[in-house]
Coordinates of C-alpha atoms in Angstrom, one line a residue:
M15 CA 0.0 0.0 -0.1
A16 CA 1.5 3.4 -0.9
H17 CA 2.6 5.7 1.8
M18 CA -0.1 8.1 2.7
H19 CA 0.2 11.5 3.8
I20 CA -2.8 13.2 5.5
Y21 CA -3.5 17.0 5.1
T22 CA -5.6 19.3 6.9
H23 CA -7.8 21.5 4.7
T24 CA -10.4 23.3 6.7
V25 CA -11.1 24.5 10.2
L26 CA -14.0 23.8 12.4
E27 CA -15.3 26.5 14.4
F28 CA -18.7 27.0 15.7
L29 CA -20.3 29.9 17.6
S30 CA -23.9 30.2 18.4
E31 CA -26.7 31.6 20.6
E32 CA -30.3 30.9 21.0
T33 CA -32.4 32.4 18.1
K34 CA -29.2 33.5 16.2
T35 CA -27.9 32.3 12.9
I36 CA -24.8 30.0 13.1
E37 CA -21.8 30.7 10.9
S38 CA -19.1 28.0 10.8
N39 CA -16.0 26.8 9.2
C40 CA -15.7 23.2 8.2
S41 CA -12.8 20.7 8.0
E42 CA -11.9 18.4 5.3
M43 CA -9.6 15.4 5.5
K44 CA -7.6 14.7 2.3
I45 CA -5.7 11.5 1.6
L46 CA -3.2 11.0 -1.2
G47 CA -2.1 7.7 -2.7
E48 CA -1.2 6.3 -6.0
Q49 CA -4.6 7.1 -7.1
R50 CA -5.6 10.6 -5.7
K51 CA -8.5 10.1 -3.7
T52 CA -10.1 12.7 -1.2
L53 CA -12.2 11.6 1.7
F54 CA -14.4 14.0 3.2
L55 CA -15.1 13.4 6.8
L56 CA -16.7 14.8 9.6
C57 CA -16.9 18.5 8.6
F58 CA -20.3 18.8 10.0
I59 CA -20.1 16.9 13.4
A60 CA -18.3 19.5 15.4
V61 CA -20.7 22.2 14.3
C62 CA -24.1 20.2 14.8
G63 CA -24.6 21.3 18.5
A64 CA -25.6 24.8 19.1
V65 CA -24.5 26.3 22.3
A66 CA -27.7 27.9 23.5
K67 CA -28.6 29.9 26.6
E68 CA -28.7 27.7 29.6
N69 CA -32.2 26.7 31.1
R70 CA -32.4 25.5 34.8
K71 CA -32.7 21.7 35.2
G72 CA -36.3 20.7 35.1
G73 CA -37.4 23.9 33.7
R74 CA -40.3 24.7 31.2
P75 CA -41.2 22.1 28.5
N76 CA -39.9 22.8 25.1
G77 CA -41.9 25.4 23.7
G78 CA -45.8 26.1 23.8
K79 CA -46.8 23.7 21.1
Y80 CA -45.0 20.7 22.5
H81 CA -46.2 21.8 26.1
R82 CA -49.8 21.3 24.9
A83 CA -48.9 18.0 23.4
I84 CA -47.4 16.4 26.7
S85 CA -49.4 13.4 27.9
K86 CA -46.9 12.4 30.7
T87 CA -43.6 13.5 32.2
I88 CA -41.2 11.1 33.5
Q89 CA -38.2 11.7 35.8
T90 CA -35.5 8.9 35.8
E91 CA -33.7 7.8 39.0
D92 CA -30.6 9.8 37.9
G93 CA -32.6 13.0 37.4
D94 CA -33.3 13.1 33.8
I95 CA -36.6 14.5 32.8
F96 CA -38.5 13.4 29.6
D97 CA -41.8 14.8 28.2
C98 CA -43.9 12.2 26.4
I99 CA -45.6 14.3 23.5
D100 CA -47.9 13.1 20.9
I101 CA -45.9 11.6 17.8
K102 CA -47.7 13.8 15.5
S103 CA -46.6 16.9 17.4
Q104 CA -42.9 16.2 17.4
P105 CA -40.5 18.9 16.1
A106 CA -39.6 16.9 12.8
L107 CA -43.0 17.8 11.2
D108 CA -42.3 21.5 11.6
H109 CA -39.7 21.2 8.8
P110 CA -41.1 22.7 5.6
L111 CA -40.1 19.6 3.6
L112 CA -42.1 17.3 5.9
R113 CA -45.5 19.3 6.2
N114 CA -47.3 16.7 4.3
H115 CA -45.2 13.7 5.6
S116 CA -46.8 10.5 6.7
I117 CA -45.1 9.0 9.6
Q118 CA -43.6 5.6 8.9
M119 CA -43.4 3.3 12.1
E120 CA -41.3 0.7 10.5
P121 CA -38.8 0.7 7.5
S122 CA -40.0 -0.5 4.1
S123 CA -37.4 -3.1 3.9
H124 CA -34.5 -4.7 5.9
P125 CA -31.0 -5.6 4.8
I126 CA -30.6 -9.2 3.6
G127 CA -28.2 -11.0 6.1
L128 CA -29.3 -8.8 9.1
D129 CA -31.0 -11.7 11.0
G130 CA -28.6 -14.6 12.0
N131 CA -25.5 -12.8 10.6
S132 CA -24.1 -11.8 14.0
I133 CA -21.8 -13.7 16.1
P134 CA -22.1 -14.2 19.9
D135 CA -20.2 -11.4 21.8
T136 CA -19.6 -11.6 25.5
T137 CA -18.7 -8.0 25.8
L138 CA -21.3 -6.0 28.0
E139 CA -23.8 -3.9 26.0
S140 CA -24.0 -0.4 27.0
S141 CA -27.5 0.6 26.8
I142 CA -29.9 3.7 27.4
H143 CA -32.2 4.1 30.6
L144 CA -35.4 3.2 28.8
V145 CA -38.7 5.4 29.5
S146 CA -42.2 4.2 29.3
C147 CA -44.0 6.8 27.3
P148 CA -47.6 5.7 26.3
L149 CA -48.0 4.3 22.8
G150 CA -48.6 7.0 20.1
T151 CA -46.0 9.4 21.8
I152 CA -42.4 9.9 22.0
P153 CA -39.8 11.1 24.7
I154 CA -38.2 14.5 24.3
W155 CA -35.4 15.1 26.9
R156 CA -35.7 18.2 28.9
S157 CA -31.8 19.3 28.9
E158 CA -30.0 22.1 30.5
Q159 CA -30.8 24.2 27.3
H160 CA -33.8 25.3 25.3
Y161 CA -34.1 23.5 22.0
P162 CA -32.7 26.0 19.6
I163 CA -33.0 25.9 15.8
V164 CA -29.6 25.4 14.3
D165 CA -29.4 27.1 11.1
I166 CA -26.3 27.1 9.0
K167 CA -26.1 30.2 7.1
E168 CA -22.6 30.3 5.9
L169 CA -20.2 27.4 5.1
T170 CA -16.6 28.9 5.0
Q171 CA -13.6 26.8 4.0
Q172 CA -10.2 27.5 5.0
I173 CA -7.4 25.4 3.1
Y174 CA -4.3 24.5 4.4
T175 CA -1.5 22.8 2.4
R176 CA 0.8 21.9 5.4
N177 CA 1.2 18.5 6.8
I178 CA -0.9 17.9 9.7
T179 CA 2.2 16.8 11.6
R180 CA 2.8 20.5 11.9
N181 CA 0.9 22.3 14.5
N182 CA -2.3 24.1 13.5
K183 CA -3.2 26.4 16.3
N184 CA -6.6 27.2 14.8
N185 CA -7.9 23.6 15.1
T186 CA -11.1 23.2 17.1
A187 CA -11.7 19.6 16.2
S188 CA -9.9 16.2 16.0
L189 CA -10.7 12.8 15.0
A190 CA -9.1 9.4 15.0
G191 CA -10.7 6.4 13.5
L192 CA -11.4 4.7 10.2
S193 CA -12.8 5.8 6.8
R194 CA -14.1 4.2 3.6
G195 CA -14.4 6.2 0.6
Q196 CA -16.8 3.9 -1.4
D197 CA -20.6 3.9 -1.9
I198 CA -22.5 3.1 1.3
Y199 CA -26.2 2.5 2.1
G200 CA -25.7 1.6 5.8
T201 CA -23.5 0.2 8.4
T202 CA -23.5 -1.8 11.7
V203 CA -21.0 -1.1 14.2
S204 CA -20.1 -1.8 18.0
I205 CA -18.7 1.3 19.6
N206 CA -16.7 1.1 22.7
V207 CA -18.2 3.4 25.6
Y208 CA -16.4 5.4 27.9
D209 CA -16.9 8.6 29.8
P210 CA -13.4 10.6 29.1
E211 CA -12.7 13.8 31.1
V212 CA -13.7 16.9 29.1
Y213 CA -12.1 20.2 30.3
G214 CA -14.3 22.9 28.8
T215 CA -18.3 22.9 29.4
Q216 CA -18.6 23.6 25.7
D217 CA -16.2 20.9 24.4
K218 CA -17.3 17.5 23.7
S219 CA -15.5 13.8 23.2
G220 CA -17.2 10.9 21.9
G221 CA -17.3 7.8 19.5
L222 CA -19.6 7.6 16.5
T223 CA -20.2 6.6 13.0
T224 CA -21.2 8.7 10.2
I225 CA -22.3 8.4 6.4
I226 CA -21.5 11.4 4.1
S227 CA -22.6 12.2 0.6
G228 CA -22.0 15.2 -1.9
Y229 CA -19.0 16.8 -0.4
S230 CA -16.5 15.8 -3.2
F231 CA -18.6 17.9 -5.8
D232 CA -20.8 20.2 -3.9
R233 CA -19.1 21.5 -0.6
E234 CA -21.8 23.9 0.1
H235 CA -24.5 21.4 0.4
T236 CA -23.1 18.2 1.9
N237 CA -25.4 15.5 3.3
A238 CA -24.7 13.3 6.3
V239 CA -26.3 11.3 9.1
G240 CA -24.6 9.9 12.2
V241 CA -25.1 8.3 15.5
G242 CA -22.9 7.7 18.5
W243 CA -22.1 8.8 22.3
F244 CA -20.7 12.1 23.6
V245 CA -19.6 13.6 26.8
W246 CA -20.9 17.1 26.5
Q247 CA -21.4 19.0 29.5
S248 CA -23.0 22.2 28.2
N249 CA -25.7 20.2 26.3
G250 CA -26.5 17.8 29.3
G251 CA -25.5 19.4 32.3
D252 CA -23.2 16.7 33.4
K253 CA -20.1 14.6 32.3
A254 CA -22.1 11.5 31.5
A255 CA -21.7 9.6 28.1
R256 CA -25.1 10.0 26.3
F257 CA -26.7 8.7 23.1
H258 CA -27.0 11.2 20.4
I259 CA -27.9 11.3 16.7
F260 CA -27.2 14.1 14.3
Y261 CA -27.6 15.0 10.6
D262 CA -26.8 17.6 7.9
N263 CA -28.9 18.3 4.7
G264 CA -26.7 21.0 3.5
Q265 CA -28.8 23.7 5.1
K266 CA -29.1 22.7 8.9
Q267 CA -26.8 20.8 11.1
C268 CA -28.3 19.7 14.3
F269 CA -28.3 17.0 17.1
D270 CA -31.3 14.9 18.3
L271 CA -34.5 16.8 18.2
K272 CA -33.1 20.2 18.5
C273 CA -34.3 21.3 15.3
P274 CA -36.8 19.7 12.8
G275 CA -35.7 16.7 10.7
F276 CA -35.4 13.3 12.6
I277 CA -38.8 11.5 13.1
H278 CA -38.7 9.7 16.5
T279 CA -40.9 6.7 16.5
S280 CA -39.8 4.7 19.7
P281 CA -41.8 5.5 23.0
N282 CA -39.2 4.0 25.0
I283 CA -35.6 5.0 23.7
P284 CA -34.8 8.7 24.3
L285 CA -32.4 10.7 22.4
G286 CA -29.9 12.2 24.8
G287 CA -30.4 9.3 27.2
K288 CA -27.5 8.3 29.5
L289 CA -25.5 5.2 28.6
S290 CA -24.7 2.4 31.0
P291 CA -22.7 0.4 31.9
I292 CA -19.4 2.4 30.9
S293 CA -16.1 0.8 30.0
K294 CA -13.3 1.0 32.7
Y295 CA -9.6 1.0 31.7
D296 CA -8.2 -2.2 32.1
G297 CA -11.4 -3.6 33.4
P298 CA -14.8 -4.5 32.3
Q299 CA -15.5 -3.2 28.7
A300 CA -19.1 -2.2 27.3
H301 CA -20.1 -1.1 23.8
M302 CA -23.2 0.4 22.0
N303 CA -24.5 -1.6 19.1
M304 CA -25.6 0.8 16.2
F305 CA -27.3 0.1 12.9
V306 CA -28.2 2.8 10.4
Y307 CA -29.4 2.1 6.8
Q308 CA -31.4 3.4 4.1
D309 CA -34.6 1.5 3.3
T310 CA -36.5 1.3 0.0
N311 CA -38.1 4.5 0.5
S312 CA -34.9 6.4 0.7
N313 CA -35.4 7.0 4.5
W314 CA -32.3 6.5 7.0
W315 CA -33.1 4.5 9.8
V316 CA -31.6 4.3 13.2
K317 CA -31.8 1.1 15.3
F318 CA -30.2 0.7 18.7
G319 CA -28.8 -2.5 20.5
K320 CA -28.4 -6.1 19.8
E321 CA -32.1 -6.5 19.1
S322 CA -31.8 -3.5 16.4
T323 CA -34.9 -1.8 18.1
V324 CA -36.0 1.0 15.7
V325 CA -35.5 4.5 17.1
G326 CA -36.7 6.5 14.2
Y327 CA -35.5 8.0 10.7
W328 CA -34.6 10.7 8.7
P329 CA -36.9 11.0 5.8
G330 CA -35.4 11.0 2.4
E331 CA -37.2 14.3 1.6
L332 CA -34.8 16.1 3.6
F333 CA -31.8 15.4 1.4
G334 CA -30.4 15.9 -2.1
Y335 CA -27.4 13.7 -2.1
L336 CA -28.2 11.1 0.6
K337 CA -31.5 10.6 -0.9
S338 CA -29.6 8.2 -3.2
K339 CA -26.6 6.9 -1.3
G340 CA -23.8 7.6 0.8
T341 CA -20.1 8.0 -0.6
V342 CA -18.0 8.1 2.5
G343 CA -18.3 6.3 6.0
Y344 CA -16.4 7.2 9.2
W345 CA -16.1 5.1 12.4
G346 CA -14.2 6.1 15.4
G347 CA -13.6 9.1 17.8
L348 CA -14.0 12.8 17.7
V349 CA -13.2 15.7 20.1
E350 CA -14.3 19.3 19.4
G351 CA -14.7 22.7 21.4
P352 CA -13.3 26.0 21.9
T353 CA -10.6 24.9 24.4
I354 CA -9.1 22.1 22.1
K355 CA -6.5 24.2 20.3
Y356 CA -4.7 24.8 23.5
K357 CA -5.8 22.0 25.9
P358 CA -7.0 19.0 23.9
P359 CA -9.0 16.5 26.0
P360 CA -8.8 12.7 26.1
M361 CA -10.5 10.7 23.3
G362 CA -12.1 7.4 24.2
S363 CA -10.3 5.8 27.3
G364 CA -7.6 8.4 27.3
H365 CA -4.9 5.8 26.3
P366 CA -3.3 5.5 22.8
A367 CA -4.7 3.0 20.5
S368 CA -1.5 0.8 20.6
E369 CA -2.6 -0.5 24.1
G370 CA -5.4 -2.5 22.3
D371 CA -8.7 -3.8 23.6
G372 CA -9.3 -3.5 27.1
K373 CA -7.2 -0.4 27.4
A374 CA -7.9 1.5 24.3
A375 CA -11.3 2.3 22.8
Y376 CA -12.4 0.3 19.9
V377 CA -14.8 -0.1 16.8
K378 CA -15.6 -3.3 15.8
N379 CA -18.2 -5.7 14.1
I380 CA -18.2 -3.1 11.1
K381 CA -20.4 -4.3 8.3
I382 CA -21.7 -2.5 5.3
V383 CA -25.0 -2.4 3.3
T384 CA -24.8 -2.7 -0.3
R385 CA -26.8 -1.0 -3.3
D386 CA -28.7 -4.3 -3.4
H387 CA -29.6 -4.1 0.3
Q388 CA -27.2 -6.9 1.2
L389 CA -25.6 -6.8 4.8
V390 CA -21.8 -7.8 4.0
T391 CA -18.6 -7.9 5.9
P392 CA -16.0 -5.7 4.1
M393 CA -12.3 -6.3 4.2
S394 CA -10.0 -4.0 6.4
R395 CA -8.0 -3.1 3.5
E396 CA -11.0 -1.2 2.0
F397 CA -10.5 1.3 5.0
D398 CA -8.2 4.1 5.5
V399 CA -6.8 5.3 8.9
A400 CA -7.8 8.7 9.5
V401 CA -5.9 10.6 12.3
E402 CA -6.0 14.4 12.2
N403 CA -3.6 15.1 14.9
P404 CA -1.1 12.2 15.4
K405 CA 0.6 14.0 18.3
C406 CA -2.6 13.6 20.3
Y407 CA -4.5 10.9 18.9
S408 CA -4.0 7.5 17.2
V409 CA -5.5 4.4 15.6
A410 CA -4.0 0.9 15.6
H411 CA -4.8 -2.9 15.1
K412 CA -6.9 -2.3 12.2
S413 CA -7.9 -5.9 11.3
D414 CA -10.5 -8.4 10.1
Q415 CA -12.3 -10.2 12.6
D416 CA -15.2 -12.7 12.7
G417 CA -17.9 -10.0 13.4
G418 CA -16.5 -7.5 11.0
V419 CA -13.7 -4.8 10.6
H420 CA -12.0 -3.7 14.0
A421 CA -9.7 -1.0 15.0
N422 CA -8.6 0.9 18.2
W423 CA -8.7 4.6 18.6
G424 CA -8.0 7.5 21.1
G425 CA -5.4 9.1 23.0
S426 CA -4.7 11.2 26.2
G427 CA -5.0 14.7 24.6
D428 CA -2.1 15.7 26.7
C429 CA -0.2 17.4 23.8
T430 CA 0.1 20.4 21.6
L431 CA -1.8 20.6 18.4

């Protein structure tokens, strides 16, 4: 395999307030080999979460419309509050492209090979604290913040030609994981869950998978969907690892139900819910099992856990390029925030990838959905190692395993970008 040099091309910076338009700079990862191939990764992820004005814990429900639709309020043992609202009154249906959308409770199709294609796994499963909303309703998390509309007005790119092994003091995001620059219609993955110490309240650190389309030829209107876990204090009011989803349709980028788009169908699985158990360094390990794929109606579905329980979907009407397919996938870690350029936080377990399973975070059991709706196991040679700041973070042990592709990722972050 040709020696690869990774270059940084854009910078992620994200500023927002409640009710204000968000302007951002995006990042691009370019990999050069014998055949010049550009992989466009993660430019939207770091900017998806708006930093809104704080609201007191247990404050008022999320807007008048949703308040009227609340049928039940649930407070969990760990203090989280969820409002059960009528499924037909959820934020997604406020999107102008979804005004006439009929909610689909189940996918129109399922990938061939999904059932009976997994192998026994003795690793603990990190799951969400379930809630019991009535049928016909969905849970909405009352987080520390109001739920702002995240509107991307301007996508500005700053291109750099220096090798990433040199310091880039403007960086506000770093990633370490695997990328695959081929057509993709879905993926399954097991993502190791930790709760790394994040220094700034607006910074976040997590593990995720994302599917991107359109960036190679229309950078202003990139489409992407993704799922994962994040430690993100300004969003949740604590330092717990929580389950999040996010999307970008070229005009909006947002997490969970903070703006219209994602149609939530599960009455029991809350977006933003705390994950448990959490992995311990050199101790018991836990991971979350995720499945994201496109059905025959062009909708992108999210399923959670070993049982592949449906959480909801992004309707195909939201997207231009993702309506047909994804072109790049990413599996691994991400850190982002305003303090990262001078004090990068830990990623994953906080230990380098070279330490391997049990000590470094991992992604494993990676499988791919093909154009003909087959769930297949790709070869590890199809994946590139994507590390934006190798002084801080690393990827190791990329390999083919019985359940799918595997790799370790992470780092202490105790470094200078």
